[in-house]
Coordinates of N, CA, C and O in Angstrom, one line a residue:
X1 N 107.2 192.4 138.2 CA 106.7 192.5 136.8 C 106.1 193.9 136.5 O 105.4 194.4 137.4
X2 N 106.5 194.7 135.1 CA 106.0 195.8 135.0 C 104.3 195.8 134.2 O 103.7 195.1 133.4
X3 N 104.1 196.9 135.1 CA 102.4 197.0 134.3 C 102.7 197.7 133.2 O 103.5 198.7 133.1
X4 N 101.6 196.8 132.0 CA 101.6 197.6 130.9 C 100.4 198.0 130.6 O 99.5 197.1 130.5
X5 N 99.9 199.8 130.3 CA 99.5 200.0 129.8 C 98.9 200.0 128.0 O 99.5 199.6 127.0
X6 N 97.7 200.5 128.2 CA 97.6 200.2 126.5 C 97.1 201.7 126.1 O 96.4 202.5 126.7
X7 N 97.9 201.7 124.9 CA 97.6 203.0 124.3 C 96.5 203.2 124.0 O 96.0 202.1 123.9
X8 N 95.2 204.6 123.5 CA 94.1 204.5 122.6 C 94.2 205.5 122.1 O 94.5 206.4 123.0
X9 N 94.2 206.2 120.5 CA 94.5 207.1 120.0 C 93.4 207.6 119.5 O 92.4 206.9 119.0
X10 N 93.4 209.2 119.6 CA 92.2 209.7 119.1 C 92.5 209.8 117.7 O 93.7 210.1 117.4
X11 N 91.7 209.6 116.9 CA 91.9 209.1 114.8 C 92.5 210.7 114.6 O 93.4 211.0 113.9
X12 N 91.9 211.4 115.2 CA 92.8 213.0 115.1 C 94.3 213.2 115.2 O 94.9 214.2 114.8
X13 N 94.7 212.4 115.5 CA 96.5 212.3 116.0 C 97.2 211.9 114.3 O 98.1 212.5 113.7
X14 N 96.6 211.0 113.9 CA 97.0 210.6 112.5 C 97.1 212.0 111.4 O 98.0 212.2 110.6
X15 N 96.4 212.5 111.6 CA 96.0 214.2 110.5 C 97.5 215.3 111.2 O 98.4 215.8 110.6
X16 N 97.1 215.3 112.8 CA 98.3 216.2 113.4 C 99.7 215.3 112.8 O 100.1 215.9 111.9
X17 N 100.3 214.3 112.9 CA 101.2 213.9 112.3 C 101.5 213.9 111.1 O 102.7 214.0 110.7
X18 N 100.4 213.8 110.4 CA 100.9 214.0 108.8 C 101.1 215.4 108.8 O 102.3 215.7 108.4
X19 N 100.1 216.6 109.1 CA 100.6 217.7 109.0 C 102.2 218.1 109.5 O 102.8 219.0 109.0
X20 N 102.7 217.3 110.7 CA 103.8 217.7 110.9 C 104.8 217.4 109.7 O 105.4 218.3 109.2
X21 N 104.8 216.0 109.2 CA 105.7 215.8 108.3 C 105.8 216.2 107.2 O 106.8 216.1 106.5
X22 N 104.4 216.9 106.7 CA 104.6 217.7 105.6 C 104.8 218.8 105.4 O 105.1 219.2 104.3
X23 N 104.5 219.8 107.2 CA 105.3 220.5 107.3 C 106.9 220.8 107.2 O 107.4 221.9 106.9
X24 N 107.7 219.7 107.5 CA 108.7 219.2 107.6 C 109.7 219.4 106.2 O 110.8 219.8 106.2
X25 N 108.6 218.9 105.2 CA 108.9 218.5 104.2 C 109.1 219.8 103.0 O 109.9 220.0 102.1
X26 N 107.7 220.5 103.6 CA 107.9 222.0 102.8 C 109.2 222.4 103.1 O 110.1 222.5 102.2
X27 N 109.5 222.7 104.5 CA 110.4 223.4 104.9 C 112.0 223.0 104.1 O 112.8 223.7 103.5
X28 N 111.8 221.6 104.3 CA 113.3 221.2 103.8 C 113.7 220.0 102.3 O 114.7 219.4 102.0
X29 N 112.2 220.3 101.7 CA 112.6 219.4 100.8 C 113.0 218.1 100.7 O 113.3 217.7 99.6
X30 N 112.9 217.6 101.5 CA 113.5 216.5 102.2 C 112.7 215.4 103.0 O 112.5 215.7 104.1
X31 N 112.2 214.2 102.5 CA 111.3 213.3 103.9 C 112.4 213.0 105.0 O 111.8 212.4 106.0
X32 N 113.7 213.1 105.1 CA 114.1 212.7 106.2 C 114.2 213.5 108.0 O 114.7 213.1 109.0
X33 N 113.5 215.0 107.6 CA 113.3 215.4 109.1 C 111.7 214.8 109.8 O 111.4 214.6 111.0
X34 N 110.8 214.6 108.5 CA 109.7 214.1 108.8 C 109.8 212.5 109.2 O 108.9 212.0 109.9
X35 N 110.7 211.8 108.7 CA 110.6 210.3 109.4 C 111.6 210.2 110.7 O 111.6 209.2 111.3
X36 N 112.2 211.2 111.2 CA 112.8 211.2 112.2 C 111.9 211.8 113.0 O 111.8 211.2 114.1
X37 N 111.2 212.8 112.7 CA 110.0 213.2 113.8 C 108.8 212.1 114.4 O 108.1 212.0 115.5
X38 N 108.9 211.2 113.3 CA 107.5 210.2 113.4 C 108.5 209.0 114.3 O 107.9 208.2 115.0
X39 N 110.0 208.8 114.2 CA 110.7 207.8 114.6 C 110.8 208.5 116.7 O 110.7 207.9 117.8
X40 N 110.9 209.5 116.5 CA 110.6 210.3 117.9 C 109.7 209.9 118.5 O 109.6 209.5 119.7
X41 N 108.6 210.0 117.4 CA 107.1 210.1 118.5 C 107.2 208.8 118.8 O 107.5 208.6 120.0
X42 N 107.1 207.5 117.9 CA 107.1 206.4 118.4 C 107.7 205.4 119.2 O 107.3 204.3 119.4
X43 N 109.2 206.1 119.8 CA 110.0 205.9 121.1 C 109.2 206.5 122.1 O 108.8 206.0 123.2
X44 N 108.9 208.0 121.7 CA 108.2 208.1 123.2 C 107.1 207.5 123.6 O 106.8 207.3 124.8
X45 N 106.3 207.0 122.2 CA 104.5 206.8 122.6 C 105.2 205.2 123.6 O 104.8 205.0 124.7
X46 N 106.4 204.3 123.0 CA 106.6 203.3 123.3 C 106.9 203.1 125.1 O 106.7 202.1 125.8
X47 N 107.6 204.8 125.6 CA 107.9 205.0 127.0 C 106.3 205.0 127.9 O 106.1 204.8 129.1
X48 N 105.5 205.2 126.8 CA 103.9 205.4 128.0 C 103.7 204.2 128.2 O 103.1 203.8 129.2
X49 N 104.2 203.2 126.9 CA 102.9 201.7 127.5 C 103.6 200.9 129.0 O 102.9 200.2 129.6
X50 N 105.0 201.2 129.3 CA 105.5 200.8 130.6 C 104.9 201.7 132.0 O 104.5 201.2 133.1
X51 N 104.9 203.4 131.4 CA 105.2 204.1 132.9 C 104.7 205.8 132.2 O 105.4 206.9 132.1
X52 N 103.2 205.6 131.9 CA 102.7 207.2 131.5 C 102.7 208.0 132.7 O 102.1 209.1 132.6
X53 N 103.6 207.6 134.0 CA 103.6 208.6 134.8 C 104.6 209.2 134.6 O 104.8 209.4 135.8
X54 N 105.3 209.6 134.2 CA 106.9 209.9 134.2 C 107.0 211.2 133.6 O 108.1 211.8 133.5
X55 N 105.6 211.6 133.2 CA 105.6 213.0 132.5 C 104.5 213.4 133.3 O 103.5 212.7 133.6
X56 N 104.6 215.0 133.8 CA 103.4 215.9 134.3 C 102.4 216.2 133.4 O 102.3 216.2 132.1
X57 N 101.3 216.6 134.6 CA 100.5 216.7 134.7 C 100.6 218.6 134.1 O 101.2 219.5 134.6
X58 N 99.8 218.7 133.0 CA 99.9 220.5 132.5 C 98.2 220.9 132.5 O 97.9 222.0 132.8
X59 N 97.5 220.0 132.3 CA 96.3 220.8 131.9 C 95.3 220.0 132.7 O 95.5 218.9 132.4
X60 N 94.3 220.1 133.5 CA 93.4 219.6 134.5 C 94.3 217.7 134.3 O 95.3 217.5 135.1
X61 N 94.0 216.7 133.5 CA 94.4 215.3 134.2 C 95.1 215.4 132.5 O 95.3 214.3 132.0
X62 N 95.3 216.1 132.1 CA 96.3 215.9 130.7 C 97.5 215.9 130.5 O 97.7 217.0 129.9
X63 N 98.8 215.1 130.6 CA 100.1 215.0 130.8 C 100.7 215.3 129.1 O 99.9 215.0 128.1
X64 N 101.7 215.6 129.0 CA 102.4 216.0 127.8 C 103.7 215.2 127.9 O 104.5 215.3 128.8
X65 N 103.7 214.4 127.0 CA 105.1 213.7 126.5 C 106.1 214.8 125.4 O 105.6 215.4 124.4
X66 N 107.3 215.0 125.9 CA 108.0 215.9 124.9 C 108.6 215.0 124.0 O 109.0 214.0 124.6
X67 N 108.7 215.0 122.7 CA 109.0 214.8 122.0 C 110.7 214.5 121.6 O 110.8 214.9 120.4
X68 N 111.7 214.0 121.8 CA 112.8 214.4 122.0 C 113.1 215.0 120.9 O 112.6 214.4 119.9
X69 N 113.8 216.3 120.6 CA 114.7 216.9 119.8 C 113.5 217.7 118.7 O 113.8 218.1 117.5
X70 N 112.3 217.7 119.2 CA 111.5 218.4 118.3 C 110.5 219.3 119.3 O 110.0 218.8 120.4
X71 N 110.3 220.3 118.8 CA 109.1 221.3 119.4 C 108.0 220.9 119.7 O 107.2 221.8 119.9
X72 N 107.6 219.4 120.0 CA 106.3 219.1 120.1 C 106.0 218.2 121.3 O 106.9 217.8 122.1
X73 N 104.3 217.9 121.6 CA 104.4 217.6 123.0 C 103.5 216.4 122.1 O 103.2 216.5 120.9
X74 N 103.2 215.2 123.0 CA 102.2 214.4 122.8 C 100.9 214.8 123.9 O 101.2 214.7 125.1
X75 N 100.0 215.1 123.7 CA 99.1 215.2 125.2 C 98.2 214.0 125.2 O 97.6 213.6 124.2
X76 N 98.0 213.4 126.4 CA 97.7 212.3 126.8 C 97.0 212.2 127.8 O 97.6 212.9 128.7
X77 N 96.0 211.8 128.3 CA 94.9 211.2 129.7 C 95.3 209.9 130.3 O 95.5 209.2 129.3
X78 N 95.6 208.9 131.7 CA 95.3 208.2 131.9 C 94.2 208.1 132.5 O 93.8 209.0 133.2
X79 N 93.3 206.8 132.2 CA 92.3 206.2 132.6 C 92.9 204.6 133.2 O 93.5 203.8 132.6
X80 N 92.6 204.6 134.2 CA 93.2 203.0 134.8 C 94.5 202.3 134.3 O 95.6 202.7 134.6
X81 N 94.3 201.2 133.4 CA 95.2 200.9 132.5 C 95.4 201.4 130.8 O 96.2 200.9 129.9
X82 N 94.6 202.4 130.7 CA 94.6 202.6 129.4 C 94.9 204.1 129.4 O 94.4 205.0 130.1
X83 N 96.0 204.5 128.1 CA 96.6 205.7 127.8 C 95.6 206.5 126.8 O 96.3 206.5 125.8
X84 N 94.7 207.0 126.5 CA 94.4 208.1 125.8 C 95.2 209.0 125.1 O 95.1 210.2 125.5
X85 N 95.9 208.6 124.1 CA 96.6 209.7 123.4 C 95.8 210.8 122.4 O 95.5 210.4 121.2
X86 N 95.6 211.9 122.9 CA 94.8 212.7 122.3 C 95.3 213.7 121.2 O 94.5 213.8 120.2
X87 N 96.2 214.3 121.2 CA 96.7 214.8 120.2 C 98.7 215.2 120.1 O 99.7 214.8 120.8
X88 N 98.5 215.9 119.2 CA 100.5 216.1 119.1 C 100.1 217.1 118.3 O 99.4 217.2 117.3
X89 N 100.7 218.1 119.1 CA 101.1 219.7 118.7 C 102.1 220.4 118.9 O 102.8 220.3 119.9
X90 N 102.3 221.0 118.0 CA 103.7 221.9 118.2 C 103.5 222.7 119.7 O 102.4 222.8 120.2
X91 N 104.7 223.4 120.4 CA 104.7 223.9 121.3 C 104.2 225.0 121.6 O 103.6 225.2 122.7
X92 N 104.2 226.2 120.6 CA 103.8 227.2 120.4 C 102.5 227.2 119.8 O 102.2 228.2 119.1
X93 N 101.4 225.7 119.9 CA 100.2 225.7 119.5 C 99.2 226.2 120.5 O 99.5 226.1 121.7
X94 N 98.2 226.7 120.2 CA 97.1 227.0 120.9 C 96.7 225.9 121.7 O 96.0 225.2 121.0
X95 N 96.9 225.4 122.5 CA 96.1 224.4 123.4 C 94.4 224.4 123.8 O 93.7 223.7 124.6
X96 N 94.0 225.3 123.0 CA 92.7 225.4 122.8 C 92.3 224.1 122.0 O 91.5 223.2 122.4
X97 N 92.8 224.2 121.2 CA 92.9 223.1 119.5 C 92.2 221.9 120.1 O 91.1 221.4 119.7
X98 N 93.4 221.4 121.6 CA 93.2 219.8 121.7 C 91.7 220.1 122.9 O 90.8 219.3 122.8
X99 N 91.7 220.8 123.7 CA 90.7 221.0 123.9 C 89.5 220.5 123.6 O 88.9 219.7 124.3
X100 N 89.1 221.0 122.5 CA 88.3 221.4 121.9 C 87.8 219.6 121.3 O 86.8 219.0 121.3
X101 N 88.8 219.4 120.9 CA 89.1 218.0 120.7 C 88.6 216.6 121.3 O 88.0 215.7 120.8
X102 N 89.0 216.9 122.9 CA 88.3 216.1 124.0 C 87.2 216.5 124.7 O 86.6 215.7 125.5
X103 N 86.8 217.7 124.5 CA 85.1 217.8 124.6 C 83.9 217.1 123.3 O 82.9 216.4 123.4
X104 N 84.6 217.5 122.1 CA 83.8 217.1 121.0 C 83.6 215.7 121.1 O 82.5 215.2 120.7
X105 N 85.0 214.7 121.8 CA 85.0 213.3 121.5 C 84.2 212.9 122.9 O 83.4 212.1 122.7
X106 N 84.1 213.3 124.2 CA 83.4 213.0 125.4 C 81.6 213.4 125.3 O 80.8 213.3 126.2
X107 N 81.7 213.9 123.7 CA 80.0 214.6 124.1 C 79.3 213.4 123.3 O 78.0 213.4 123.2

């Protein structure tokens, strides 16, 4: 039987998302690259609750889910059975950002 993890999202993920899609949206006029970006993230977030190992390790215990067919990573912590999803950034983002992020939320 497979172990399932449980996701926990930092409320910050919701803001990085929407900015993607309205990034999206400037760009092309269009909501349909932004519901396919959000249809991405949620196949992959759906790959962590079986097996959040399957993606490395980039930043001290912080793994990056890529995104398929988009510039972005998901960055993520495991703790036991539970997934910490901490933010979603484009590739060419400062990784300071999420940083910055998981100290603010650990203090």
């Amino acid at each position: 039987m497979n172990k399932k993890y449980t996701l926990i999202f930092n409320p910050q993920i919701y803001v990085d998302i929407q900015n993607q899609v309205d990034y999206y949206f400037e760009e092309t006029k269009s909501h349909t690259l932004g519901q396919r970006f959000v249809e991405a993230l949620k196949i992959g977030l759906k790959k962590l609750e079986s097996n959040p190992f399957l993606y490395e390790v980039k930043y001290s215990d912080v793994r990056c889910l890529p995104i398929e067919k988009f510039p972005h990573r998901a960055h993520y912590r495991i703790v036991g059975t539970e997934v910490f999803v901490e933010a979603v950034f484009g590739t060419k983002e400062n990784p300071v950002k999420w940083k910055r992020r998981i100290k603010k939320r650990n203090e």
